[in-house]
mmCIF file of C-alpha atoms in Angstrom:
data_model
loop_
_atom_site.group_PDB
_atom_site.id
_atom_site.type_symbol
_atom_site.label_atom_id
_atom_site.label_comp_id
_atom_site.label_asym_id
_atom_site.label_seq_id
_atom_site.Cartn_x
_atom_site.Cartn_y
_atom_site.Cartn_z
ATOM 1 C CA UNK A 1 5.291 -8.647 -48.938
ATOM 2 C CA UNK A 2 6.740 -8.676 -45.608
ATOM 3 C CA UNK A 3 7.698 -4.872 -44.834
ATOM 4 C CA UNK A 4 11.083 -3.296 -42.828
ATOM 5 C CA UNK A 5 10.765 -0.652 -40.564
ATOM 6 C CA UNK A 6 14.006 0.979 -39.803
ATOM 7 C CA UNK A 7 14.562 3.683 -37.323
ATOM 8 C CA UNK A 8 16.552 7.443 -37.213
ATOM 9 C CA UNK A 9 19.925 7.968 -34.873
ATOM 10 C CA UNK A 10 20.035 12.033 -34.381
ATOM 11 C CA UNK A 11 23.850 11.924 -34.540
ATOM 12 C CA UNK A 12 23.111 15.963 -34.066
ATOM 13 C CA UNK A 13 20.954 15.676 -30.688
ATOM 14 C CA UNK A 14 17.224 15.022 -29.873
ATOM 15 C CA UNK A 15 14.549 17.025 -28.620
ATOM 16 C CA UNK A 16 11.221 17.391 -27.943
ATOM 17 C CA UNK A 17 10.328 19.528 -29.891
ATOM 18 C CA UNK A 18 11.455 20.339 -33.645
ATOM 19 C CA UNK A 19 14.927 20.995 -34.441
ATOM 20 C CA UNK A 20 15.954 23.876 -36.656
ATOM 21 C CA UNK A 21 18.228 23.181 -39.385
ATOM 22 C CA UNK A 22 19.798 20.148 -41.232
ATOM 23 C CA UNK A 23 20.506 19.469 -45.025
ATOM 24 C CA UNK A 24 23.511 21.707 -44.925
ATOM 25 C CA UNK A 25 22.601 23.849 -42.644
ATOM 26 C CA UNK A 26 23.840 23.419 -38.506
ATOM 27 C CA UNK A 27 21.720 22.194 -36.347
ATOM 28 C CA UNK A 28 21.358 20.562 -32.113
ATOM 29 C CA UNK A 29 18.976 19.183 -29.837
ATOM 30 C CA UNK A 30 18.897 20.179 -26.352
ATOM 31 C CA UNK A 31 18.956 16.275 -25.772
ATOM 32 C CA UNK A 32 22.957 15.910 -26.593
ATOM 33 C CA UNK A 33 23.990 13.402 -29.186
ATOM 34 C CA UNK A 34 25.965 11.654 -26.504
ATOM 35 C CA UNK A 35 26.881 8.035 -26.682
ATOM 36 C CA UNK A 36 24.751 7.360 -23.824
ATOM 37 C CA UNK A 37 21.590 8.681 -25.275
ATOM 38 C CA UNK A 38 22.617 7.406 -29.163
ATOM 39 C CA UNK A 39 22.323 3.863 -27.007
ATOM 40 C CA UNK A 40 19.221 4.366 -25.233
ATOM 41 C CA UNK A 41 18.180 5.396 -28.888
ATOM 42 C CA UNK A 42 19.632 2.309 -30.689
ATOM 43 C CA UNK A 43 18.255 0.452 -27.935
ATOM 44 C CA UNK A 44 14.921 1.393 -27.975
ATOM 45 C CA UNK A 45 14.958 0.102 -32.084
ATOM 46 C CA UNK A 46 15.785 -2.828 -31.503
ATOM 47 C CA UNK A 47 13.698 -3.667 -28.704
ATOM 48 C CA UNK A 48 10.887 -2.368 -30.571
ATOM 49 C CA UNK A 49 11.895 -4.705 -33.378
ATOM 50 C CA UNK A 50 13.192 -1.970 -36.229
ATOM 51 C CA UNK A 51 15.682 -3.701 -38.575
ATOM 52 C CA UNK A 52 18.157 -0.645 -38.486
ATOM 53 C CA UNK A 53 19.139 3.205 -38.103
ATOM 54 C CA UNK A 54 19.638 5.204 -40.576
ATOM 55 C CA UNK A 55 22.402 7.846 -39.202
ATOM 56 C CA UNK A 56 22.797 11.039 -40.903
ATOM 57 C CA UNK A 57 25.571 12.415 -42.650
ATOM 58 C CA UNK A 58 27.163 15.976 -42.780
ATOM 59 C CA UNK A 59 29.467 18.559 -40.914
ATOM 60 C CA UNK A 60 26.054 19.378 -38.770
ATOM 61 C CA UNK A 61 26.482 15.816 -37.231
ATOM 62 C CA UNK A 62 28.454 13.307 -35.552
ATOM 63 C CA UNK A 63 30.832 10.995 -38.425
ATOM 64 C CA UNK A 64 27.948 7.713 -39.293
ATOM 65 C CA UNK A 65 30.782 5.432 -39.842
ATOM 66 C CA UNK A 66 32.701 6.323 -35.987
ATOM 67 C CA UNK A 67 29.596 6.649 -34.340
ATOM 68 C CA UNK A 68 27.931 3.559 -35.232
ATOM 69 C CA UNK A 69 31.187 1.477 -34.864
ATOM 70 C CA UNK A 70 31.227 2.322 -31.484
ATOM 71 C CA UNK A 71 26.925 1.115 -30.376
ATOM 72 C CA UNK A 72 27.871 -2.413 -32.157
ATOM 73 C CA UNK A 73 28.771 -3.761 -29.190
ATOM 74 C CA UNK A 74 25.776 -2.764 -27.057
ATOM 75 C CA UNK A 75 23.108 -3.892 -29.502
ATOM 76 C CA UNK A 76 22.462 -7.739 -30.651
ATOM 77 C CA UNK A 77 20.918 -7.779 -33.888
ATOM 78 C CA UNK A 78 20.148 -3.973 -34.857
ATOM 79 C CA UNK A 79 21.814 -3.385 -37.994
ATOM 80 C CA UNK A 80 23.247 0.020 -38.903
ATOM 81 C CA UNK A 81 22.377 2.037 -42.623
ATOM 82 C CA UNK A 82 25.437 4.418 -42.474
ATOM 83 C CA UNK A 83 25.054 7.547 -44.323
ATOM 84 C CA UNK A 84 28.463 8.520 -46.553
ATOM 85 C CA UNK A 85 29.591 10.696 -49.277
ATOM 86 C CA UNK A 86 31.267 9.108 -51.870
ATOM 87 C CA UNK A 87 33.265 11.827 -53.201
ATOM 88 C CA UNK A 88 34.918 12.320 -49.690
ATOM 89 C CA UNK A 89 36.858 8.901 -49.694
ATOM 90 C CA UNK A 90 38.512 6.789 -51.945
ATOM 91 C CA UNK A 91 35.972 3.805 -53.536
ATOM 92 C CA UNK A 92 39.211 1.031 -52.431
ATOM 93 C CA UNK A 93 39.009 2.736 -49.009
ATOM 94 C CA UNK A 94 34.844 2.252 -48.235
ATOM 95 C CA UNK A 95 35.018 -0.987 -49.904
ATOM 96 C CA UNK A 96 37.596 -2.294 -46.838
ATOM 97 C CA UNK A 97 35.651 -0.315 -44.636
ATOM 98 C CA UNK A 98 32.489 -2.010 -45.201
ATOM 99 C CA UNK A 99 34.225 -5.224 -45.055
ATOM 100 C CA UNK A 100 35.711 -4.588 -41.693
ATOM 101 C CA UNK A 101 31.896 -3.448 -40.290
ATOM 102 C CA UNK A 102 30.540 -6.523 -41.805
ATOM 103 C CA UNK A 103 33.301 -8.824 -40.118
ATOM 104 C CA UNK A 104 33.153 -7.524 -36.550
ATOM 105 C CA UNK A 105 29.511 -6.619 -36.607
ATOM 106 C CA UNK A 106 28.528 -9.656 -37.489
ATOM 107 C CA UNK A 107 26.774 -8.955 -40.993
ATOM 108 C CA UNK A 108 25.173 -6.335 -39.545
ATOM 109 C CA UNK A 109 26.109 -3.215 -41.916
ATOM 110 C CA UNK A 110 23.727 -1.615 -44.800
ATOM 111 C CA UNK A 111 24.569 1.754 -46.961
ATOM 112 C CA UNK A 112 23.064 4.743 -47.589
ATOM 113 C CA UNK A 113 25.031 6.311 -50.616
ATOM 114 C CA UNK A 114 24.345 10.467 -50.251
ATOM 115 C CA UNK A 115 26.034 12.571 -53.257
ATOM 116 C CA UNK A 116 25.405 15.790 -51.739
ATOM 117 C CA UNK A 117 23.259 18.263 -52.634
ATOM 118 C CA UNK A 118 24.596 21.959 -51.174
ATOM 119 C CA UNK A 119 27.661 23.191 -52.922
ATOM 120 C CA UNK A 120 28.621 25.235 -49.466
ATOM 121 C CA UNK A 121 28.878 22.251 -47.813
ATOM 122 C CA UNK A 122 30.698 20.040 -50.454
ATOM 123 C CA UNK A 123 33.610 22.905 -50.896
ATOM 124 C CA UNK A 124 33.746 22.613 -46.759
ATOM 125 C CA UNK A 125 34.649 19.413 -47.687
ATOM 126 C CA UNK A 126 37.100 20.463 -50.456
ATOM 127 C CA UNK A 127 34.773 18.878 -53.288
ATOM 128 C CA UNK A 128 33.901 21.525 -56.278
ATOM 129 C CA UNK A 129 32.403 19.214 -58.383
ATOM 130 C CA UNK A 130 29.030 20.696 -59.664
ATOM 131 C CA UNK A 131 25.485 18.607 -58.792
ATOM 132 C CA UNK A 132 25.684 16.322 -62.339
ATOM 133 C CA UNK A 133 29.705 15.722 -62.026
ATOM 134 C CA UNK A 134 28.968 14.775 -58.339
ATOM 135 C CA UNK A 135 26.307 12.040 -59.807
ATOM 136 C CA UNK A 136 28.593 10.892 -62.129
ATOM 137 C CA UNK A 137 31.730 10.853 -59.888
ATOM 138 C CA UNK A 138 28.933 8.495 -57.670
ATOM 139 C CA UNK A 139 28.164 6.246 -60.631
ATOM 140 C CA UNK A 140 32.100 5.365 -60.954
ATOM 141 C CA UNK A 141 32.710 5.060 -57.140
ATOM 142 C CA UNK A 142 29.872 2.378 -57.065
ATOM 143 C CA UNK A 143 31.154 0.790 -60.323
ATOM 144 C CA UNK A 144 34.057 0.406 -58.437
ATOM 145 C CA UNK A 145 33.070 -0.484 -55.133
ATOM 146 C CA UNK A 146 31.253 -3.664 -56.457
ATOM 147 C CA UNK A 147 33.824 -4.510 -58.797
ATOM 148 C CA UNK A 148 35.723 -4.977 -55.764
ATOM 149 C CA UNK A 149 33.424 -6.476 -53.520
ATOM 150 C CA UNK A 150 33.485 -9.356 -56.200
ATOM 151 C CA UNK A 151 36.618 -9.365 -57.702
ATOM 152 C CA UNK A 152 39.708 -12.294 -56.940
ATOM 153 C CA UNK A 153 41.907 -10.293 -59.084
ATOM 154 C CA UNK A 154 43.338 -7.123 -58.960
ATOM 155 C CA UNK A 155 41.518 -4.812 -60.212
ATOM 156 C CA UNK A 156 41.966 -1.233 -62.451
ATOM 157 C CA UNK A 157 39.563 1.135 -63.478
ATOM 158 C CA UNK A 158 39.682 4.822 -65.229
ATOM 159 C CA UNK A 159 36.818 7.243 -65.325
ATOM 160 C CA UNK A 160 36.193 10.666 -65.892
ATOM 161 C CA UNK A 161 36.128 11.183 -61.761
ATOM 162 C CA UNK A 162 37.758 8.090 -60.441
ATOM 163 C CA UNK A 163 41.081 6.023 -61.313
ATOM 164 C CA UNK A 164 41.914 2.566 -59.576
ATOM 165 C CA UNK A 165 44.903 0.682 -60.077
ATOM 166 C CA UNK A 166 45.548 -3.266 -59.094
ATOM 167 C CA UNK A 167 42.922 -2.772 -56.536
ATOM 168 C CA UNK A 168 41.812 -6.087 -54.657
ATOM 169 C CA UNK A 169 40.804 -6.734 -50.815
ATOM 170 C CA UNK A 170 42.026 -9.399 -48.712
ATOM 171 C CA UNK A 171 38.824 -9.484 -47.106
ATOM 172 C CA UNK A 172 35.570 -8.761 -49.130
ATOM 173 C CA UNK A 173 32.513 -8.059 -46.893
ATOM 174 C CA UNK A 174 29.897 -11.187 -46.321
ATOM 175 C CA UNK A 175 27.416 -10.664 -46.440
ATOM 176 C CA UNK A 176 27.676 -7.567 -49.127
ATOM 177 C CA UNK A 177 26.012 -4.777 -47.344
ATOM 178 C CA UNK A 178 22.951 -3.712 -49.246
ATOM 179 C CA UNK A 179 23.061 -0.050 -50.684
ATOM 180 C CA UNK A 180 20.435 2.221 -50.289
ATOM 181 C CA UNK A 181 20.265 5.291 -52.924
ATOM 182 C CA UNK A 182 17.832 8.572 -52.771
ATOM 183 C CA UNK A 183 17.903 11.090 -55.541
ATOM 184 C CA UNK A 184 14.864 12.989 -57.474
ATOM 185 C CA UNK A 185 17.123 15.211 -60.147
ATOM 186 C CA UNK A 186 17.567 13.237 -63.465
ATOM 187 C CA UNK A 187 20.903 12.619 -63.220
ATOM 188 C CA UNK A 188 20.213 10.615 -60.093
ATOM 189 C CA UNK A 189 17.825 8.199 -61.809
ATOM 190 C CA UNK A 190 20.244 6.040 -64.036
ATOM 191 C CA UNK A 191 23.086 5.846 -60.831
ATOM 192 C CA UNK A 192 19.925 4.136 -58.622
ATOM 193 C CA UNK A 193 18.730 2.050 -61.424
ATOM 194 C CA UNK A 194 22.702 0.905 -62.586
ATOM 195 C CA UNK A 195 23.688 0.489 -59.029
ATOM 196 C CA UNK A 196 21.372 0.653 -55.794
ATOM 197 C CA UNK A 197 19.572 -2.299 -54.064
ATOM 198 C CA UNK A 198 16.770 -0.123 -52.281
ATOM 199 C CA UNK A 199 15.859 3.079 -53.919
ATOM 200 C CA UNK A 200 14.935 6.351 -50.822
ATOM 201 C CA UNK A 201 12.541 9.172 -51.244
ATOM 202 C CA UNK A 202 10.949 11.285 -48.854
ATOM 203 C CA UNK A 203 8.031 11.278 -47.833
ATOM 204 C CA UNK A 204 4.825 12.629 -50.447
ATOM 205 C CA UNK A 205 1.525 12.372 -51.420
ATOM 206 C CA UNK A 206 0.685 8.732 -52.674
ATOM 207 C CA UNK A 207 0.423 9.850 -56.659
ATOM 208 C CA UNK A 208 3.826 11.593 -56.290
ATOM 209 C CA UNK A 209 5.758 8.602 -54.985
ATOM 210 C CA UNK A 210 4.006 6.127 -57.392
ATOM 211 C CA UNK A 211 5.047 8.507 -60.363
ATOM 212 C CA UNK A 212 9.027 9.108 -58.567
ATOM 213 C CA UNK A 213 8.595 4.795 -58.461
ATOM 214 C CA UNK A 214 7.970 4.242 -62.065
ATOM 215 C CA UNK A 215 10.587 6.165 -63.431
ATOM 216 C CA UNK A 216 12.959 4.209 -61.286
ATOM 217 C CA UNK A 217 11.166 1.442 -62.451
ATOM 218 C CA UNK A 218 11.268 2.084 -66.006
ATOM 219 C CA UNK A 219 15.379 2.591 -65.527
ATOM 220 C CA UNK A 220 15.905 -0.085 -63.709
ATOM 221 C CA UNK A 221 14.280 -2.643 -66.569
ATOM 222 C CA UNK A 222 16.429 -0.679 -68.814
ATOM 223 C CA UNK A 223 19.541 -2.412 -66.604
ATOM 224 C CA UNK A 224 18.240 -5.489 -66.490
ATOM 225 C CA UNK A 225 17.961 -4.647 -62.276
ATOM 226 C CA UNK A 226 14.711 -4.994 -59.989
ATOM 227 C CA UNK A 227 15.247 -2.465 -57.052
ATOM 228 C CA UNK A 228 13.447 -2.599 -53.490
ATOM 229 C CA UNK A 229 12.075 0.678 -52.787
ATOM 230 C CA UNK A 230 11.781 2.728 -49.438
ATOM 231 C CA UNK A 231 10.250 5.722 -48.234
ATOM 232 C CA UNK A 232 11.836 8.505 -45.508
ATOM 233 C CA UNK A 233 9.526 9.761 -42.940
ATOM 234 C CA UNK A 234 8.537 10.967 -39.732
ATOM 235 C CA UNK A 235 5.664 9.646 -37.409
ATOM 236 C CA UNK A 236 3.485 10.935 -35.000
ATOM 237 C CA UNK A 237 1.051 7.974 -33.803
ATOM 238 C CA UNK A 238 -0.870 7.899 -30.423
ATOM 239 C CA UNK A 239 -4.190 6.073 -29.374
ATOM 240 C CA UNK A 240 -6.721 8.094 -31.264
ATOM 241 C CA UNK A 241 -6.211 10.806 -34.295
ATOM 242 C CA UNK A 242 -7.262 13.659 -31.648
ATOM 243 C CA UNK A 243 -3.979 13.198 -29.532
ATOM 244 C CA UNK A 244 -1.735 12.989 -32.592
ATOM 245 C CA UNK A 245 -2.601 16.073 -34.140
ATOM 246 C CA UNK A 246 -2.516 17.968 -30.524
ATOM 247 C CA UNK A 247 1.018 16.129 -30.623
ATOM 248 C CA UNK A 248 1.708 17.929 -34.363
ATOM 249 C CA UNK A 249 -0.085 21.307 -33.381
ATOM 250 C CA UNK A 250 1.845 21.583 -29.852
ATOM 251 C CA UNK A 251 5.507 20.611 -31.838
ATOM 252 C CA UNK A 252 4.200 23.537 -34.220
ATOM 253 C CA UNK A 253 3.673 25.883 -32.057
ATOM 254 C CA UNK A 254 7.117 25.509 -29.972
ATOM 255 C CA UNK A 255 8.620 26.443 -33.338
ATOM 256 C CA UNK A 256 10.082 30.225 -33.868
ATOM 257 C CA UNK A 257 9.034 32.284 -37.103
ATOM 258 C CA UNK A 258 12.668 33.221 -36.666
ATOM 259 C CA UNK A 259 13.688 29.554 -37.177
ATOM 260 C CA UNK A 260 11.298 28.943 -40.462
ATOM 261 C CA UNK A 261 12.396 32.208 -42.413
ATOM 262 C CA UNK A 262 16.441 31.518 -41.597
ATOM 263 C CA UNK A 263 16.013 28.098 -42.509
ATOM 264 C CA UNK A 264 13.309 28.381 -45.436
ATOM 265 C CA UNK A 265 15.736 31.244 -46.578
ATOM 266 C CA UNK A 266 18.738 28.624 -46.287
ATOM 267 C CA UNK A 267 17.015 25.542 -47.834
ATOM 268 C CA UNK A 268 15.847 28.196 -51.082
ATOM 269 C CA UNK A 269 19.571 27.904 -52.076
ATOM 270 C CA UNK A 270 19.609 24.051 -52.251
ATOM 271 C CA UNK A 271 20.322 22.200 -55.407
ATOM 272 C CA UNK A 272 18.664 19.410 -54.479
ATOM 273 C CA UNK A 273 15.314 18.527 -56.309
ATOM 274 C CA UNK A 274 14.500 16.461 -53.601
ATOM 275 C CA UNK A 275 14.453 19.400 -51.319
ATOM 276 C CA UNK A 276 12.490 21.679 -53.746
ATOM 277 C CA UNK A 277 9.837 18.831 -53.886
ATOM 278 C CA UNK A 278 9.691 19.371 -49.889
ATOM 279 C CA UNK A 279 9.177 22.806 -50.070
ATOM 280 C CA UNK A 280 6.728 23.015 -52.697
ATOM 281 C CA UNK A 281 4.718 21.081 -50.053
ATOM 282 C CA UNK A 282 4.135 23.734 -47.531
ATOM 283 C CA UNK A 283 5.306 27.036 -49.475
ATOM 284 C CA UNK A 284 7.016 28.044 -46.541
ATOM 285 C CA UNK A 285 3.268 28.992 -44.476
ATOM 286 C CA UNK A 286 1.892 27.375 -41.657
ATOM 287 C CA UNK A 287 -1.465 26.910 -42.958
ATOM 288 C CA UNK A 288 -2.697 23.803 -44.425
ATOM 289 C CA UNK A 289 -0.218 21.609 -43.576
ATOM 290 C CA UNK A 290 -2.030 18.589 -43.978
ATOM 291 C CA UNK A 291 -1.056 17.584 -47.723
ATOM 292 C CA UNK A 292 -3.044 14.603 -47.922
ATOM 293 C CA UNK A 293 -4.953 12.367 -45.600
ATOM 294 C CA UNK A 294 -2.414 11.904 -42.606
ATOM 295 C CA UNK A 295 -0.099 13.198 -44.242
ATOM 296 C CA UNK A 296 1.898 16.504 -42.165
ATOM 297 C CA UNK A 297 4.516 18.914 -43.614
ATOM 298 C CA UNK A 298 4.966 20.768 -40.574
ATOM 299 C CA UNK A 299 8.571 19.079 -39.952
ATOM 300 C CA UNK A 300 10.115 20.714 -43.395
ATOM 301 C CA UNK A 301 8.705 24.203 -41.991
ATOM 302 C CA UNK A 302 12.509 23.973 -39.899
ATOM 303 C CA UNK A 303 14.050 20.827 -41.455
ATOM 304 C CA UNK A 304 16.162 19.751 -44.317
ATOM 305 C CA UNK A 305 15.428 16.703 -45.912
ATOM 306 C CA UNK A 306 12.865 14.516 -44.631
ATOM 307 C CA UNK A 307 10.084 17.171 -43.971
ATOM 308 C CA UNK A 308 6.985 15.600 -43.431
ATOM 309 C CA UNK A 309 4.857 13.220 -41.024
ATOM 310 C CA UNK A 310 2.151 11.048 -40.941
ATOM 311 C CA UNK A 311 0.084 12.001 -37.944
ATOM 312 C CA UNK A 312 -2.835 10.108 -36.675
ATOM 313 C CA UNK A 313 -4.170 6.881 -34.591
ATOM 314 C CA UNK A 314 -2.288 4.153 -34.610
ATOM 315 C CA UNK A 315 -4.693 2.505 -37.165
ATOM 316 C CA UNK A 316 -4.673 5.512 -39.734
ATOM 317 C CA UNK A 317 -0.829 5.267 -39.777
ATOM 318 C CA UNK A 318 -0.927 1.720 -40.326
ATOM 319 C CA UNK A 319 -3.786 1.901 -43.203
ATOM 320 C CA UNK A 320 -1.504 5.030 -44.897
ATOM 321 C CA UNK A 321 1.446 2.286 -44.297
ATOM 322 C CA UNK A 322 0.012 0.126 -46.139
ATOM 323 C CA UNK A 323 -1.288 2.454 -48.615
ATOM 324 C CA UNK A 324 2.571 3.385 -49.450
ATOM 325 C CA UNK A 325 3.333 -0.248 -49.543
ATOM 326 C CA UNK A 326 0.803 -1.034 -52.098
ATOM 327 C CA UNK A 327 2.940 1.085 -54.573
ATOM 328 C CA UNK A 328 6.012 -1.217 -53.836
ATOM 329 C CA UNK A 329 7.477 0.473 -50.457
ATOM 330 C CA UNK A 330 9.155 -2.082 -48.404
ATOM 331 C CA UNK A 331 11.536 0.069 -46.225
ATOM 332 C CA UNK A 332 10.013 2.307 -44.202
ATOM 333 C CA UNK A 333 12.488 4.944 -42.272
ATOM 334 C CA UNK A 334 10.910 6.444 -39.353
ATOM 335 C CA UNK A 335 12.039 9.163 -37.188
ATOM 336 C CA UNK A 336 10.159 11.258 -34.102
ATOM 337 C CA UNK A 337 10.740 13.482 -31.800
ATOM 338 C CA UNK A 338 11.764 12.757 -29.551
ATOM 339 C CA UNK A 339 13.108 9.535 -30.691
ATOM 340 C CA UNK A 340 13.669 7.649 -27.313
ATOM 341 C CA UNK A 341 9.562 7.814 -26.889
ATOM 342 C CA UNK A 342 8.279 7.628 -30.434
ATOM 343 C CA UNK A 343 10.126 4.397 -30.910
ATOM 344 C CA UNK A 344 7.873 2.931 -28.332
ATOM 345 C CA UNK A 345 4.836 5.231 -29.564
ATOM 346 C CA UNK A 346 5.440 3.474 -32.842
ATOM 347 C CA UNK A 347 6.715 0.108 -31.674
ATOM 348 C CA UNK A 348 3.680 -0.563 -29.347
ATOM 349 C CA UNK A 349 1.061 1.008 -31.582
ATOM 350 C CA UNK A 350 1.309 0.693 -35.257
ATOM 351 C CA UNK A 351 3.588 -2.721 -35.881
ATOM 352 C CA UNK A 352 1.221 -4.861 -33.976
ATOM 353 C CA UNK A 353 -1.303 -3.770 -36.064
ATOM 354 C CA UNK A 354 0.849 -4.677 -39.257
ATOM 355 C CA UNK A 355 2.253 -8.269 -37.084
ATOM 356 C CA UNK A 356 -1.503 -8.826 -36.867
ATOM 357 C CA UNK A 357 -2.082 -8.516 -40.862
ATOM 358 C CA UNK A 358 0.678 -10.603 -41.502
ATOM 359 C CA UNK A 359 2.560 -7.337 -43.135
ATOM 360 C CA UNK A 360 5.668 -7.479 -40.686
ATOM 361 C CA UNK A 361 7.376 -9.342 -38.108
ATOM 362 C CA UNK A 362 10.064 -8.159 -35.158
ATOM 363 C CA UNK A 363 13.460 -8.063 -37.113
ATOM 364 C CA UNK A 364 15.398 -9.572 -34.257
ATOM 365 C CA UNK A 365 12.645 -12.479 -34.114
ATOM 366 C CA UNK A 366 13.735 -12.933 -38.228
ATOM 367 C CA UNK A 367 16.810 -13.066 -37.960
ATOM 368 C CA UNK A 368 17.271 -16.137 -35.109
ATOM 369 C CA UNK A 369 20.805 -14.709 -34.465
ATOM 370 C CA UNK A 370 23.167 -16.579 -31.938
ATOM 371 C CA UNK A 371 26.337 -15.002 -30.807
ATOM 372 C CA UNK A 372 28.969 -17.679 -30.408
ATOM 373 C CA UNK A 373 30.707 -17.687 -27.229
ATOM 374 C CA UNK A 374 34.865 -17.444 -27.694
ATOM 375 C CA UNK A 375 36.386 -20.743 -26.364
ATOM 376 C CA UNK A 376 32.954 -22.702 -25.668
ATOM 377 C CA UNK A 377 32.848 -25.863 -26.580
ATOM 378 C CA UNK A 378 29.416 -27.194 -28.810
ATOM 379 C CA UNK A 379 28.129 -29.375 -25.854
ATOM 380 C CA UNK A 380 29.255 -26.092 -23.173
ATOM 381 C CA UNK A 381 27.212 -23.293 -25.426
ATOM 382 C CA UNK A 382 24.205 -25.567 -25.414
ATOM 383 C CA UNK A 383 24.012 -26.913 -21.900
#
């Protein structure tokens, strides 16, 4: 199985050290999320060879959709996994939207479906729906999406959350973006096995994932589907273990008790079971971070989300790579601070060890793009 590695835009700012916050709560870098540095970012992926970045998606960041539309035109073949809530826009609306990224991006657009998770945030938003409603309004809005992605006639639909009438687009997106799906409460299971191509979780010990895995498994077979499956995590990987933990214990130690209780205190409110499952990891203490062989929680100590890292040489990251991707992990989503210099940490380190396995190869080397040129003739472009 050849594997994707896909890289993390901080729409919110960079740092070098840990940043406080996230999942609902606010959050900045003292490396501003301007469009210079999201470039030198997005650049740094795709010279490295990433397939993507995932951008977040929130009122503590920049808007995903705005944001990437605007670093299309200064990359080549790095693709873009836009984070969106479906409750915050109509299902007709994204559908055109997608289609217009796809057109002037060049097929260049993937999804990353979020339903939301903190009810303060959501009402910000003017959505009151509570956590299962959300799911279900999410099932419908996906029903409908692809409906519509597909469909030559016009096109109604009536749910409990979502009513469409004569709904068809001019211009459907080609290629259909792929949609990537994370949820770990049981009303999130049947949506990702009825409607996702790539199944998310973050990032846990190996028996947790393989048992989150087979329950999507087990509901996808139930829909007929087979679903790729990716995992969300942070890296710290240097030339020998020693450096990367001094890496992990120097990014620990810049962090501010203040900073953990506020944001422990914040993320003990969340409705997300994803988020419990990252705080069960670490219990909120500083000691004994390391969960599993590699495998870091310091990160959820002041994160949301994504709270842990795997921290080592660049050969144990690789081996616990490839460890994940014996359970059926294809997409990998990597962040690090800061993100500039871990890409290349990463890029130079770890994927040449996979390239050398035969486990991975540089995404803009798969995809033999060429970029026509407006006006040229066949025998001008090729002289």
């Amino acid at each position: 199985m050849s594997l994707s590695f896909h890289w993390f835009l901080p729409t919110y700012g960079d740092s070098r050290n840990l940043i406080a916050g996230g999942h609902g709560t606010s959050m900045a870098g003292d490396r501003p999320a301007s469009l210079r540095y999201l470039n030198q970012i997005a650049g740094a992926a795709e010279e490295n060879g990433f397939e993507a970045v995932l951008t977040p998606t929130g009122a503590w960041c920049e808007d995903a959709w705005l944001t990437t539309a605007m670093l299309v035109e200064t990359t080549e073949t790095l693709k873009f996994l836009v984070a969106f809530r479906p409750g915050l826009v109509s299902p007709t609306l994204a559908a055109q939207m997608a289609g217009t990224f796809q057109r002037h991006s060049r097929g260049r657009l993937l999804l990353n479906v979020v339903t939301g998770g903190e009810p303060h945030e959501q009402r910000a938003y003017g959505d009151f729906l509570d956590k299962d409603a959300r799911y279900e309004r999410t099932g419908e809005f996906l029903h409908v999406v692809r409906e519509l992605w597909r469909a030559h006639e016009p096109f109604s639909f009536e749910g409990k959350h979502i009513r469409v009438q004569d709904a068809l687009l001019n211009n459907r997106p080609d290629p259909l973006p792929p949609i990537f799906f994370g949820g770990s409460s049981a009303a999130a299971g049947p949506v990702a096995a009825r409607f996702a191509d790539t199944y998310l979780t973050w990032g846990e010990p190996l028996f947790a994932v393989s048992r989150k895995l087979e329950w999507i498994r087990k509901l996808a077979v139930d829909h007929g589907r087979i679903l790729d499956y990716g995992l969300r995590i942070h890296v710290i990987s240097r030339d020998t273990s020693e450096q990367a933990w001094a890496e992990a214990d120097r990014l620990l130690e810049a962090v501010d008790p203040a900073d953990i209780a506020r944001v422990q205190a914040n993320l003990a409110q969340s409705e997300s079971e994803g988020q419990r499952r990252m705080l069960e990891l670490h219990g909120g203490s500083t000691e004994r971070l390391e969960i599993a062989p590699n495998l870091w929680a310091g990160v959820g100590l002041v994160r949301g989300g994504a709270g842990t890292a795997l921290v080592g040489s660049h050969e144990e990251v690789a081996e616990r790579l490839i460890e994940y991707s014996r359970l059926g992990i294809k997409h990998f989503i990597l962040s690090g601070y800061p993100h500039v210099e871990e890409a290349y940490w990463f890029g130079e380190g770890v994927l040449p060890i996979l390239r050398r396995r035969g486990l991975w190869q540089p995404a803009n080397q798969r995809e033999n793009r060429t970029v026509a040129t407006p006006f040229a003739t066949a025998s001008a472009s090729s002289s």
